[in-house]
Coordinates of C-alpha atoms and ligand atoms in Angstrom, one line a residue:
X1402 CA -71.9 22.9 -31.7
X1403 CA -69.6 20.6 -33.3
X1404 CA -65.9 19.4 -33.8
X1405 CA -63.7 21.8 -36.1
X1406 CA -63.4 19.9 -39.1
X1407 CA -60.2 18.3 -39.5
X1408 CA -58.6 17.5 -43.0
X1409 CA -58.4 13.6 -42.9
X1410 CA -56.0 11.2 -44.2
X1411 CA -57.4 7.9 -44.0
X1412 CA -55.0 5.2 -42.1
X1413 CA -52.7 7.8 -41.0
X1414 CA -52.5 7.9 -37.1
X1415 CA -54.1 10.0 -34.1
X1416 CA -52.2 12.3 -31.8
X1417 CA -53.1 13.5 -28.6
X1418 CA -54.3 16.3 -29.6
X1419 CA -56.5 15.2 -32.2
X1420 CA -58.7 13.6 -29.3
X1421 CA -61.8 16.2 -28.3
X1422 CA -62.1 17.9 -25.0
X1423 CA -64.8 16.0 -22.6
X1424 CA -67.0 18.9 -22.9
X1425 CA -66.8 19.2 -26.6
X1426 CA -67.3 15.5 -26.6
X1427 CA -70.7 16.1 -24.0
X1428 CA -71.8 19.2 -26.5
X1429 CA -72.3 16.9 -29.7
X1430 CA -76.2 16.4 -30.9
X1431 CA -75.5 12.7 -30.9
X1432 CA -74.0 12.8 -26.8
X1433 CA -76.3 15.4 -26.2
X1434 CA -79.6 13.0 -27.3
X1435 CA -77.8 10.2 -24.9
X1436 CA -77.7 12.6 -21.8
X1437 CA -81.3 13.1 -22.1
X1438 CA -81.9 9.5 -22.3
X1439 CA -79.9 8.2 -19.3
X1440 CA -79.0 11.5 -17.9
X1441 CA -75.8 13.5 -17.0
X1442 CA -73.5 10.7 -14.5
X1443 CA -73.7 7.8 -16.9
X1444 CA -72.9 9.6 -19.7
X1445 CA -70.5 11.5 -18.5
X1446 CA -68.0 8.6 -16.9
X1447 CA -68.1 6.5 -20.0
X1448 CA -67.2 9.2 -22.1
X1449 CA -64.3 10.1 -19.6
X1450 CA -63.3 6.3 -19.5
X1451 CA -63.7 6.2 -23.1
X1452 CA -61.4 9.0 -24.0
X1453 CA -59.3 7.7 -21.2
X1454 CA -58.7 4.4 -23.2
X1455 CA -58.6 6.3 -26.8
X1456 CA -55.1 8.5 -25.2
X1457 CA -54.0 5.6 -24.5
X1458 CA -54.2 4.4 -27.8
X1459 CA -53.0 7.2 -29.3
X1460 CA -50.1 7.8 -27.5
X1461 CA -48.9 4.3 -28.2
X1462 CA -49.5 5.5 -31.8
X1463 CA -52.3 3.0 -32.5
X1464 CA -55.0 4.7 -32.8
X1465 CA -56.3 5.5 -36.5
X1466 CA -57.5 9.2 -37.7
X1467 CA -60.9 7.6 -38.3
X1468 CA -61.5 6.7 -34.8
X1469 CA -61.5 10.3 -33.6
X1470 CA -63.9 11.9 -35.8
X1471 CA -67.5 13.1 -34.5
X1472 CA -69.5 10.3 -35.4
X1473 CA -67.1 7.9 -34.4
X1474 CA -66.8 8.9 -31.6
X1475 CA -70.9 9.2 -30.5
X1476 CA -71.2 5.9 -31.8
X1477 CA -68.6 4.2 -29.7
X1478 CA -69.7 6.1 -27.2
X1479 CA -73.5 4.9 -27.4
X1480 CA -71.8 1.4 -28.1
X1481 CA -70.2 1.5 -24.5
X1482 CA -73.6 3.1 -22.8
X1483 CA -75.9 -0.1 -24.2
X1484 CA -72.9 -2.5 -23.2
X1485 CA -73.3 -1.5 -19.8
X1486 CA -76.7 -1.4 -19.3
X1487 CA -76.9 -4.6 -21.1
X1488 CA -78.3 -6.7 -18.2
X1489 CA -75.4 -9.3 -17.6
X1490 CA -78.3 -11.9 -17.0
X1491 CA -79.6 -13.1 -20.1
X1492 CA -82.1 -15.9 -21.2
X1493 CA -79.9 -18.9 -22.7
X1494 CA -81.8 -22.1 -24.5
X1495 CA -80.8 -24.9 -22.9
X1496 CA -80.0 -28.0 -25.7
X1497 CA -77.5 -29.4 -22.8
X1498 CA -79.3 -32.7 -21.9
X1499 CA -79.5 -32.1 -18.5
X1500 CA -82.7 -30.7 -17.2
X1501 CA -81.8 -29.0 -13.7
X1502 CA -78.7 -27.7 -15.4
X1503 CA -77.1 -25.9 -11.9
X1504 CA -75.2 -23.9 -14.3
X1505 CA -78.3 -22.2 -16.0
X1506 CA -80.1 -21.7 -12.9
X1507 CA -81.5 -25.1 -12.2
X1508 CA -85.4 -25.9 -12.4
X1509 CA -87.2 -23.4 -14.5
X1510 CA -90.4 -22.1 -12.7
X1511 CA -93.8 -22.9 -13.4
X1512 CA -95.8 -19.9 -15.2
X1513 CA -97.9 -19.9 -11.7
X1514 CA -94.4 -19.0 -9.7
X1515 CA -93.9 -16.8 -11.6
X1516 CA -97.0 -14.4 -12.3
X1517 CA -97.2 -14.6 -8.5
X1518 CA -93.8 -13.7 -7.7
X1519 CA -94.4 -10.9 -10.1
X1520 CA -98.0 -10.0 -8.8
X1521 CA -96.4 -10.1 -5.0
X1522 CA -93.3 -7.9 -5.7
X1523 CA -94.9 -5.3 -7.8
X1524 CA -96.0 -3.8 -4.4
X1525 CA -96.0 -4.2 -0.4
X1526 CA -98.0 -7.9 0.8
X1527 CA -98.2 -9.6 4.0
X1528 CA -95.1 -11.2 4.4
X1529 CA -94.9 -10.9 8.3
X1530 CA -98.3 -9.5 8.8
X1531 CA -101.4 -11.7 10.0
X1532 CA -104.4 -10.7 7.8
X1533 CA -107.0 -12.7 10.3
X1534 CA -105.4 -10.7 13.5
X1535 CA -104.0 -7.6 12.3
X1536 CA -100.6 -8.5 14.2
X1537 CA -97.2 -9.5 13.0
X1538 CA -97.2 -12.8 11.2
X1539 CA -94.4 -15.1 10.3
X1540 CA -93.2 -15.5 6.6
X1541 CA -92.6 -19.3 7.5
X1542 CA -96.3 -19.2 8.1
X1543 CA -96.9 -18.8 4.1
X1544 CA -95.5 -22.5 3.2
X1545 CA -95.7 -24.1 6.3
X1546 CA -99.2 -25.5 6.0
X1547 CA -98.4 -26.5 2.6
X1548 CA -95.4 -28.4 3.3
X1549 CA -97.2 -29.9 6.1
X1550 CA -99.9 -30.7 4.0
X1551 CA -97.7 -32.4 1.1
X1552 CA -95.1 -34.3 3.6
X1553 CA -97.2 -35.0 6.2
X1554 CA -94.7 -33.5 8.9
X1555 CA -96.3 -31.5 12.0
X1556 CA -94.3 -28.5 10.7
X1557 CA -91.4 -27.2 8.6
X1558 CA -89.6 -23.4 7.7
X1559 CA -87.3 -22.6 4.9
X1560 CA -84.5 -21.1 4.6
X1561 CA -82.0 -19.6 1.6
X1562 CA -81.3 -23.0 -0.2
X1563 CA -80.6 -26.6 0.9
X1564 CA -76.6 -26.1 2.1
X1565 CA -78.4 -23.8 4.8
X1566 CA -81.0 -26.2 5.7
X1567 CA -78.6 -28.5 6.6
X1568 CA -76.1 -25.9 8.4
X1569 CA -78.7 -24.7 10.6
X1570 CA -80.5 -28.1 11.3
X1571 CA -76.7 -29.5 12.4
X1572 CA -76.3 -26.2 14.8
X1573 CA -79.7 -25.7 16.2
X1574 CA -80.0 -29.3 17.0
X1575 CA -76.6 -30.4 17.4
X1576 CA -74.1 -27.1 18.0
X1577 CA -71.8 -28.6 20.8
X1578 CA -72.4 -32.0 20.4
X1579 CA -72.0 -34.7 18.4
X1580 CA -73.2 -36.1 15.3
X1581 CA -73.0 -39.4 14.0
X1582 CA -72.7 -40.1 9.9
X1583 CA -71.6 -43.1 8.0
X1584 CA -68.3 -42.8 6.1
X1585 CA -69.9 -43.7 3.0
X1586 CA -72.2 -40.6 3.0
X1587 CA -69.6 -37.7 3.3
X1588 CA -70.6 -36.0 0.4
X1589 CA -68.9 -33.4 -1.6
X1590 CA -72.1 -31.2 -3.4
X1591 CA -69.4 -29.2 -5.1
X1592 CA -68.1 -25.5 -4.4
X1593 CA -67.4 -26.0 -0.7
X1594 CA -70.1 -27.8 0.8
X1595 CA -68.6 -31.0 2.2
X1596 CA -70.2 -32.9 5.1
X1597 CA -67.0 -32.3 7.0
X1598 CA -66.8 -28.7 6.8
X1599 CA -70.4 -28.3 7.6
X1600 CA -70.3 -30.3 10.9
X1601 CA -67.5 -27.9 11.7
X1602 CA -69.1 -24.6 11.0
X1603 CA -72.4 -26.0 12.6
X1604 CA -70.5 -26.1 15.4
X1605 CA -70.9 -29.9 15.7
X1606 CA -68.3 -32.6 16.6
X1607 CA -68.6 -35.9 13.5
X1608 CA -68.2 -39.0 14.5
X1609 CA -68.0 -40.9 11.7
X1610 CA -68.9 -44.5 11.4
X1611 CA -68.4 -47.8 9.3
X1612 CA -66.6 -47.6 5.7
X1613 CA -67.1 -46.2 2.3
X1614 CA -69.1 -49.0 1.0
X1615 CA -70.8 -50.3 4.0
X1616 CA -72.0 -49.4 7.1
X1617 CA -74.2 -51.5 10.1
X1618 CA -76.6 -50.2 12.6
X1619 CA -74.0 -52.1 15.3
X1620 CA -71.6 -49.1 14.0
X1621 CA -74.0 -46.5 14.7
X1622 CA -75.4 -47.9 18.1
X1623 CA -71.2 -48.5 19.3
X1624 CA -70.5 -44.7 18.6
X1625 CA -73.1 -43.2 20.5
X1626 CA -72.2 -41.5 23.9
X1627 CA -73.6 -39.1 26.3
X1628 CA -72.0 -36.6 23.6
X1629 CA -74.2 -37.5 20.9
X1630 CA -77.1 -35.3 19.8
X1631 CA -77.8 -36.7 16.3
X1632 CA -77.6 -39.5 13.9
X1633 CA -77.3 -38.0 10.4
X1634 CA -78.5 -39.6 7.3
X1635 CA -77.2 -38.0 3.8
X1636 CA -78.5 -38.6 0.7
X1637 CA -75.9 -39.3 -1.5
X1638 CA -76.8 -37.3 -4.6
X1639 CA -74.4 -37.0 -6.9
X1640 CA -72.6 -40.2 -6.7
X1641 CA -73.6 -43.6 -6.1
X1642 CA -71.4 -46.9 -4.3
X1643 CA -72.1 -50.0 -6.3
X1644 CA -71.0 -53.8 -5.6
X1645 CA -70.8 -55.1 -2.1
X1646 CA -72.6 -52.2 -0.3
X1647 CA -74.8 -51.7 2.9
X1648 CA -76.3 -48.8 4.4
X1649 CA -78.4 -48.1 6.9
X1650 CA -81.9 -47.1 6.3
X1651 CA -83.8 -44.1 8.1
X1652 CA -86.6 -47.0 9.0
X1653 CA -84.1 -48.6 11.3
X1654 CA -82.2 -45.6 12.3
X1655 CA -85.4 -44.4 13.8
X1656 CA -85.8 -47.2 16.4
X1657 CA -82.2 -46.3 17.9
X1658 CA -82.7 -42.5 17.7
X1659 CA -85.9 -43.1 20.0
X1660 CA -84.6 -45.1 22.4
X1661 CA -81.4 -42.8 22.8
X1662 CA -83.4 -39.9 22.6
X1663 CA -81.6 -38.6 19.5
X1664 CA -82.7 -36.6 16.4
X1665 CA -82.8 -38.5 13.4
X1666 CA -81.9 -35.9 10.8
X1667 CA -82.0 -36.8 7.1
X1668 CA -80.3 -34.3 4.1
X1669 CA -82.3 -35.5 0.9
X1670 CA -80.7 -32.9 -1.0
X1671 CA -83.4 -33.2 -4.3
X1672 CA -86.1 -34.9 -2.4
X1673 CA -88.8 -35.7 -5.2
X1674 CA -92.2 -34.4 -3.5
X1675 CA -93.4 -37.3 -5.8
X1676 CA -92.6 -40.6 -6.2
X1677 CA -91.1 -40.3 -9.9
X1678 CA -91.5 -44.2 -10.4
X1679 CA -95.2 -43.1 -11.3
X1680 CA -93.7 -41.5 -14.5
X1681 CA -91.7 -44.3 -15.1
X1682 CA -88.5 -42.5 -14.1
X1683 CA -86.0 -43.6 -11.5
X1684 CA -87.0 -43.7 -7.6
X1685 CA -85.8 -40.7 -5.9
X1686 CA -86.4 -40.7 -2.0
X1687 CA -89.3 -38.8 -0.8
X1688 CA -89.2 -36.3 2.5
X1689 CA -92.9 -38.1 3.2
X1690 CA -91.1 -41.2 3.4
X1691 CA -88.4 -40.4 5.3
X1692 CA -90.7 -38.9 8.0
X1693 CA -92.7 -42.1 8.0
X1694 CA -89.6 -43.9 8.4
X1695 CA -89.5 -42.1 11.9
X1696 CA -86.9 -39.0 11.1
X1697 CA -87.4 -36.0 13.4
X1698 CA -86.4 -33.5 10.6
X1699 CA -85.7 -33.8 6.7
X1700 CA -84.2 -31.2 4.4
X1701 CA -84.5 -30.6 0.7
X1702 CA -84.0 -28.3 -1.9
X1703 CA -86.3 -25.9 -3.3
X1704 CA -84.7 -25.9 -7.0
X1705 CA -83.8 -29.4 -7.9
X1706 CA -86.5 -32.4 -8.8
X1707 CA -88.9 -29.9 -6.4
X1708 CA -89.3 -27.6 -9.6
X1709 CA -89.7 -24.7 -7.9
X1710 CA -87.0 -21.4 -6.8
X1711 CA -83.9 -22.1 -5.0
X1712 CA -84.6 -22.6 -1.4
X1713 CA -84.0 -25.1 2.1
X1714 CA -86.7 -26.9 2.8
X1715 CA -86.7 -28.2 6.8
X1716 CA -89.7 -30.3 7.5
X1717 CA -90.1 -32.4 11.1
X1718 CA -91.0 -33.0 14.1
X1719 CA -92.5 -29.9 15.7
X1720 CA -90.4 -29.4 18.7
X1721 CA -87.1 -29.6 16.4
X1722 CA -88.9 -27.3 13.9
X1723 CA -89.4 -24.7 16.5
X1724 CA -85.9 -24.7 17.9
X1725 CA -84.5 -24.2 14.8
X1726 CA -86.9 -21.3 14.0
X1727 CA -85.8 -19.6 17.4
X1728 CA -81.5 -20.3 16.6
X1729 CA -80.2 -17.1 15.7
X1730 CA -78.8 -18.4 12.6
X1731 CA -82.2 -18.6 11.0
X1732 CA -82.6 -14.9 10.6
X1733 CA -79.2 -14.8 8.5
X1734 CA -80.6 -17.6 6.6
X1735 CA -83.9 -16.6 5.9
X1736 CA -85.7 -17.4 3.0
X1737 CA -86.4 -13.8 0.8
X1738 CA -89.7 -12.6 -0.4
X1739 CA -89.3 -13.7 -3.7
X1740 CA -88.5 -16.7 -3.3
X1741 CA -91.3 -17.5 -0.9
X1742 CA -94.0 -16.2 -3.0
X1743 CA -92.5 -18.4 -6.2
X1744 CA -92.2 -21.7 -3.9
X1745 CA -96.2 -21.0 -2.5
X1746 CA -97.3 -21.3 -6.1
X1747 CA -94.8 -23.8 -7.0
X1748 CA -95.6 -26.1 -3.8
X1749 CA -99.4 -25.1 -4.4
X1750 CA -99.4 -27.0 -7.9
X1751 CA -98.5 -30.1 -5.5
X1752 CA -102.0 -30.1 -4.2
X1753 CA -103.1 -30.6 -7.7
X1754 CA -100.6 -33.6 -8.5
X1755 CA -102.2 -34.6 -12.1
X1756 CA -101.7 -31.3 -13.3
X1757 CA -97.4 -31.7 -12.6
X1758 CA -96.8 -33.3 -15.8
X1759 CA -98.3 -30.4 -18.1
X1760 CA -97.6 -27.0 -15.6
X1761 CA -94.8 -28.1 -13.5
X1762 CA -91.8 -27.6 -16.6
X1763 CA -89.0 -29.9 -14.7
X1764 CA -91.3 -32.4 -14.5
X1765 CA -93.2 -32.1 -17.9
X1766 CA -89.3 -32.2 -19.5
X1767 CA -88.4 -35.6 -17.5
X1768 CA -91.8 -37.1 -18.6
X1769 CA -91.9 -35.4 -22.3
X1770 CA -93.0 -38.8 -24.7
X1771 CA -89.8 -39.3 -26.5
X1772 CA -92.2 -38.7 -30.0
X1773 CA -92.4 -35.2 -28.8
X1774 CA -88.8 -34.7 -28.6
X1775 CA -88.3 -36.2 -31.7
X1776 CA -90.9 -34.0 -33.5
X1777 CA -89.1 -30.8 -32.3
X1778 CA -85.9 -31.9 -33.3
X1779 CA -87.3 -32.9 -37.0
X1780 CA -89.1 -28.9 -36.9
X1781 CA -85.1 -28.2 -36.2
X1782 CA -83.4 -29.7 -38.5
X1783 CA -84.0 -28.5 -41.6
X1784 CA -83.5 -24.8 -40.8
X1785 CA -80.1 -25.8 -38.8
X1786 CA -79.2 -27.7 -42.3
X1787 CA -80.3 -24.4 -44.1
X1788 CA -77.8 -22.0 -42.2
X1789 CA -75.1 -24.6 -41.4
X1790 CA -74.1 -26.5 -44.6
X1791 CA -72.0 -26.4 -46.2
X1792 CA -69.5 -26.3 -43.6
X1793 CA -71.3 -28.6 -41.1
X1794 CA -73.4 -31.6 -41.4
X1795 CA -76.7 -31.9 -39.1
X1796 CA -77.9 -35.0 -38.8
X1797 CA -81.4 -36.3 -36.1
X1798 CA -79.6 -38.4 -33.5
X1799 CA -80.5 -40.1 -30.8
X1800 CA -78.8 -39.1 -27.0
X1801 CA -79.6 -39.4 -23.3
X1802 CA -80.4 -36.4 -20.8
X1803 CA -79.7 -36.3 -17.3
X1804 CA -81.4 -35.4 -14.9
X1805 CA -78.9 -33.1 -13.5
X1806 CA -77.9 -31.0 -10.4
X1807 CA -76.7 -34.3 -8.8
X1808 CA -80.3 -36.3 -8.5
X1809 CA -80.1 -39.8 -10.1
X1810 CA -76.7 -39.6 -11.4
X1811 CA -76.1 -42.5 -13.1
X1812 CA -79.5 -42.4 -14.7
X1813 CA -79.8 -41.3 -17.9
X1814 CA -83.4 -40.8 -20.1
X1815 CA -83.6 -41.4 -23.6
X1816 CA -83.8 -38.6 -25.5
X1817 CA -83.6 -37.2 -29.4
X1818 CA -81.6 -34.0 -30.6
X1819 CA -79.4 -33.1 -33.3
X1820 CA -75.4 -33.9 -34.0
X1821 CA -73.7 -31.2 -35.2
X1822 CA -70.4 -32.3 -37.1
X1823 CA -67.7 -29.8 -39.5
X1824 CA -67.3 -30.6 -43.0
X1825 CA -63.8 -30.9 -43.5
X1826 CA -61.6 -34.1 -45.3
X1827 CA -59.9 -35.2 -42.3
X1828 CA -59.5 -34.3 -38.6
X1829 CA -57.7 -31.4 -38.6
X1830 CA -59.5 -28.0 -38.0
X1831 CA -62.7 -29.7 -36.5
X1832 CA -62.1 -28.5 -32.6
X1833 CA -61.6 -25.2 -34.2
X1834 CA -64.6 -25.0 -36.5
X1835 CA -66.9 -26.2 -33.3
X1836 CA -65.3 -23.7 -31.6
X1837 CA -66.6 -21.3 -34.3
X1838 CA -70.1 -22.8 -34.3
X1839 CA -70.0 -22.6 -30.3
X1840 CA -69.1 -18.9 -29.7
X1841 CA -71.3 -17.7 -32.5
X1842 CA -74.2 -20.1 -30.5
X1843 CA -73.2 -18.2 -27.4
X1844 CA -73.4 -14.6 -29.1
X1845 CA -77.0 -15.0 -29.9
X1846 CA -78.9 -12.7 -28.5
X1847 CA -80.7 -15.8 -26.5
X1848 CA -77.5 -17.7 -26.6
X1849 CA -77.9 -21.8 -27.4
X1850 CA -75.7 -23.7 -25.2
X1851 CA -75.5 -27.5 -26.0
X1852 CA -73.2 -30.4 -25.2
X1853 CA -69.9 -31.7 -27.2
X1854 CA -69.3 -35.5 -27.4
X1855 CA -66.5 -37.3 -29.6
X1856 CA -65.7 -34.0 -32.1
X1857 CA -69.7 -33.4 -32.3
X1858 CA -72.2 -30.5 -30.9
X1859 CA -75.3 -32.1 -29.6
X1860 CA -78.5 -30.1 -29.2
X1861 CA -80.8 -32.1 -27.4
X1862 CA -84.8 -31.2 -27.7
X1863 CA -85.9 -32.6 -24.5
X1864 CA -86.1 -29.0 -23.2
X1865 CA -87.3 -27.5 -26.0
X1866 CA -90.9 -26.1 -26.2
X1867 CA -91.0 -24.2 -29.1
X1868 CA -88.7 -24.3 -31.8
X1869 CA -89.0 -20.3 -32.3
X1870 CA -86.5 -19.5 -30.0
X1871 CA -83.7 -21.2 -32.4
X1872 CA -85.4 -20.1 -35.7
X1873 CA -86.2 -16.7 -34.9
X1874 CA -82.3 -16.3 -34.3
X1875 CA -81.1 -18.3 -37.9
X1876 CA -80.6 -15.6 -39.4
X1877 CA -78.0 -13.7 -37.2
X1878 CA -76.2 -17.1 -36.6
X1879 CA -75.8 -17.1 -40.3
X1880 CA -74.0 -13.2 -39.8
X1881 CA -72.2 -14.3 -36.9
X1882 CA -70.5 -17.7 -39.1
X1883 CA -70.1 -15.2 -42.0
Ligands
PLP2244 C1 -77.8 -30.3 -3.6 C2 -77.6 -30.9 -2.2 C3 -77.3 -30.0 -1.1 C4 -77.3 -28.5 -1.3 O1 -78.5 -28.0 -1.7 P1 -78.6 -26.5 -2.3 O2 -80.1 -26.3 -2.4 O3 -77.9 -26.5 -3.6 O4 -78.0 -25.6 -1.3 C5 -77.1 -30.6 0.1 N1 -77.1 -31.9 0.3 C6 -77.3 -32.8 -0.8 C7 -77.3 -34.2 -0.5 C8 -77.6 -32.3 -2.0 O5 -77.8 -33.1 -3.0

């Protein structure tokens, strides 16, 4: 069955009338072939939404003749079916700079996370169920010895990411009570997780002590009262106070949270599992550290400098460990399956520290030789030049990564990339011909993102593995600038 042909004048306009029945539309071979492939229900609502859109058109008078006839129509049809099943999340290359780039999903996981993630979810496993006993288990019980094993601590659970970590630690330990913080840590991680607000909805009372840019252990020992439950140390990530500074260390909080008889908790936020000045690369604190220092509990992230899936890692003291297992709030912020079977193999590659550098990929990025990054980017540039001139000049150039996702944020690695600049005799035109070059970068079907600096794009190697991913895709880039 098909449409009644229609005598067309090409460019003349639609009417109402010219528009097909939604059952006519369903009946044609080409609509037909697509309801076999993804059944009646799909097919069916974008074709109504479809012809929905196209009266519009046409009753506003602008919608052309051509748009209405049968293979037109199938094809916008089938255009509209792929679009939404398109998955939204796609693979981007990531030619930013910054390595645990929160935007693209932070640390990338090690093959090992992933083939056992994959391996774990492809059917049931014993996520709460004891293989040695035959009785329910606990999923904690799948990282714990790890973690205890890597930190040191007596024991440790996860939870959903590092903002619930330090939520729960604060309410299980501290919900009533009050917690004491220095004025220079009241960090802001972004979105809406300020030390503040998360004393409040933990339930606790701060008491904040000294000044932005220093703070004494006299200030901490003055505040405490027979209301305090907690001294809280924050890492403070994402910013740093230079010039005439003090802060407390954990090593001589310790002392004072003993004899008071208060938790000593410490928010690390990245927490390095190891001590990056190894690899040359700025000190970042380590949760083994801060628990030799004398804290009762220490929280982390799963999907910073840790390398592995986003997750709250809580490692301590046992008796604060097991109170916070038991606080309600831990069952809203558990830690999902898979997760927890990416952060086993991620933490299990910990137990085999000189292999971190080669399978670990956030690590083997901060580390890469900066000959390595500058090989990659020479493989790149002439097939950039190839497809971009004569409308933009590439050029090898030398730029600094971060490290990102607020660790070591004034640091800044030396790395090697290329500068991406627009032809054109003066200034004018050159944010719009980088805007060009950027959405048709996006559009690829494994979009490159990369960073603008001073009227240039910058695509920075350190990331890059294998140049295929960009070269495979020259050729549509060229389409897309066409
Ligand atoms: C990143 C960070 C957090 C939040 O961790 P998420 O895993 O992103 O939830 C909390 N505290 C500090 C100090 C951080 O740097």
């Amino acid at each position: 069955m098909s449409l009644p042909e229609k005598s067309v004048v090409h460019g003349s306009k639609a009417r109402l009338q010219d528009l097909p029945s939604i059952d006519k539309l369903l009946r044609l071979p080409a609509v037909q072939t697509a309801v076999h492939a993804h059944g009646h229900t799909l097919v069916t609502t974008q074709a109504r939404a479809m012809l929905d859109s196209l009266r519009t058109q046409a009753m506003n008078g602008e919608l052309d003749i051509d748009a209405v006839q049968e293979e037109a129509l199938s094809s916008s049809l089938a255009e509209r079916i792929e679009r939404m099943l398109s998955p939204r999340m796609r693979r981007v290359v990531n030619l930013t700079g910054t390595v645990i780039h929160t935007n693209l999903g932070r640390a990338v996981l090690p093959e090992a996370a992933v083939r056992h993630l994959v391996a774990m979810m492809e059917g049931p496993n014993n996520l709460e169920y004891d293989l040695d006993t035959g009785s329910r288990g606990d999923r904690d019980s799948i990282v714990e010895g790890l973690l205890c094993e890597i930190t040191g601590a007596q024991a440790a659970t996860v939870v959903n990411n590092n903002a619930a970590a330090v939520l729960l630690s604060i309410a299980a330990l501290a919900g009533g009570r009050e917690v004491i913080v220095s004025r220079g840590e009241l960090v802001e991680i972004g979105g809406a997780f300020r030390m503040p607000d998360v004393m409040a909805s933990a339930g606790a009372r701060m008491v904040e002590v000294g000044t932005t840019n220093r703070t004494h252990l006299a200030d901490y020992e003055r505040a405490i009262t027979a209301q305090t439950a907690m001294l809280m140390k924050v890492h403070t990530s994402n910013y740093a106070i230079e010039g005439f500074t003090s802060a407390v260390p954990e090593s001589q909080l310790a002392g004072l949270a003993r004899e008071r008889r208060l938790v000593l908790n410490s928010d690390l936020g990245s927490g390095s599992l190891i001590d990056l000045g190894k690899y040359g690369l700025p000190k970042e604190p380590t949760p083994q550290e801060k628990l030799a220092d004398g804290c009762g509990v220490v929280t982390f992230s799963g999907d910073k400098l840790l390398g592995g899936p986003q997750a709250g890692l809580i490692v301590g003291e046992r008796e604060f460990i097991q109170k916070i297992r038991k606080f309600p709030m831990k069952r809203a912020l558990r830690l999902s399956k898979l997760p927890l079977a990416a952060l086993e193999a991620t933490l299990t590659l910990y137990l085999q520290p000189e292999l971190l550098t080669r399978d670990l990929p956030t690590l083997r990025w901060l580390t890469r030789p900066l000959a390595q990054i500058e090989a990659i980017a020479q493989d790149l540039l002439e097939p950039l030049h190839t497809v971009l001139s004569p409308r933009y000049a590439v050029a090898l150039a030398s730029m600094s990564s971060q490290v990102g996702s607020g660790s070591l944020p004034v640091d800044r690695l030396p790395s090697v990339g290329l500068a991406i600049a627009p032809v054109l005799p003066g200034k004018r035109g050159i944010g719009s011909a980088l805007e060009t070059l950027l959405a048709a970068l996006r559009s690829l079907p494994q979009p490159i993102i990369g960073r603008i600096t001073d009227d240039k794009l910058y695509l920075d190697c350190r990331c890059l593995d294998n140049v295929r991913v960009v070269t495979v895709q020259l050729d549509r880039l060229k389409e897309l600038l066409a």
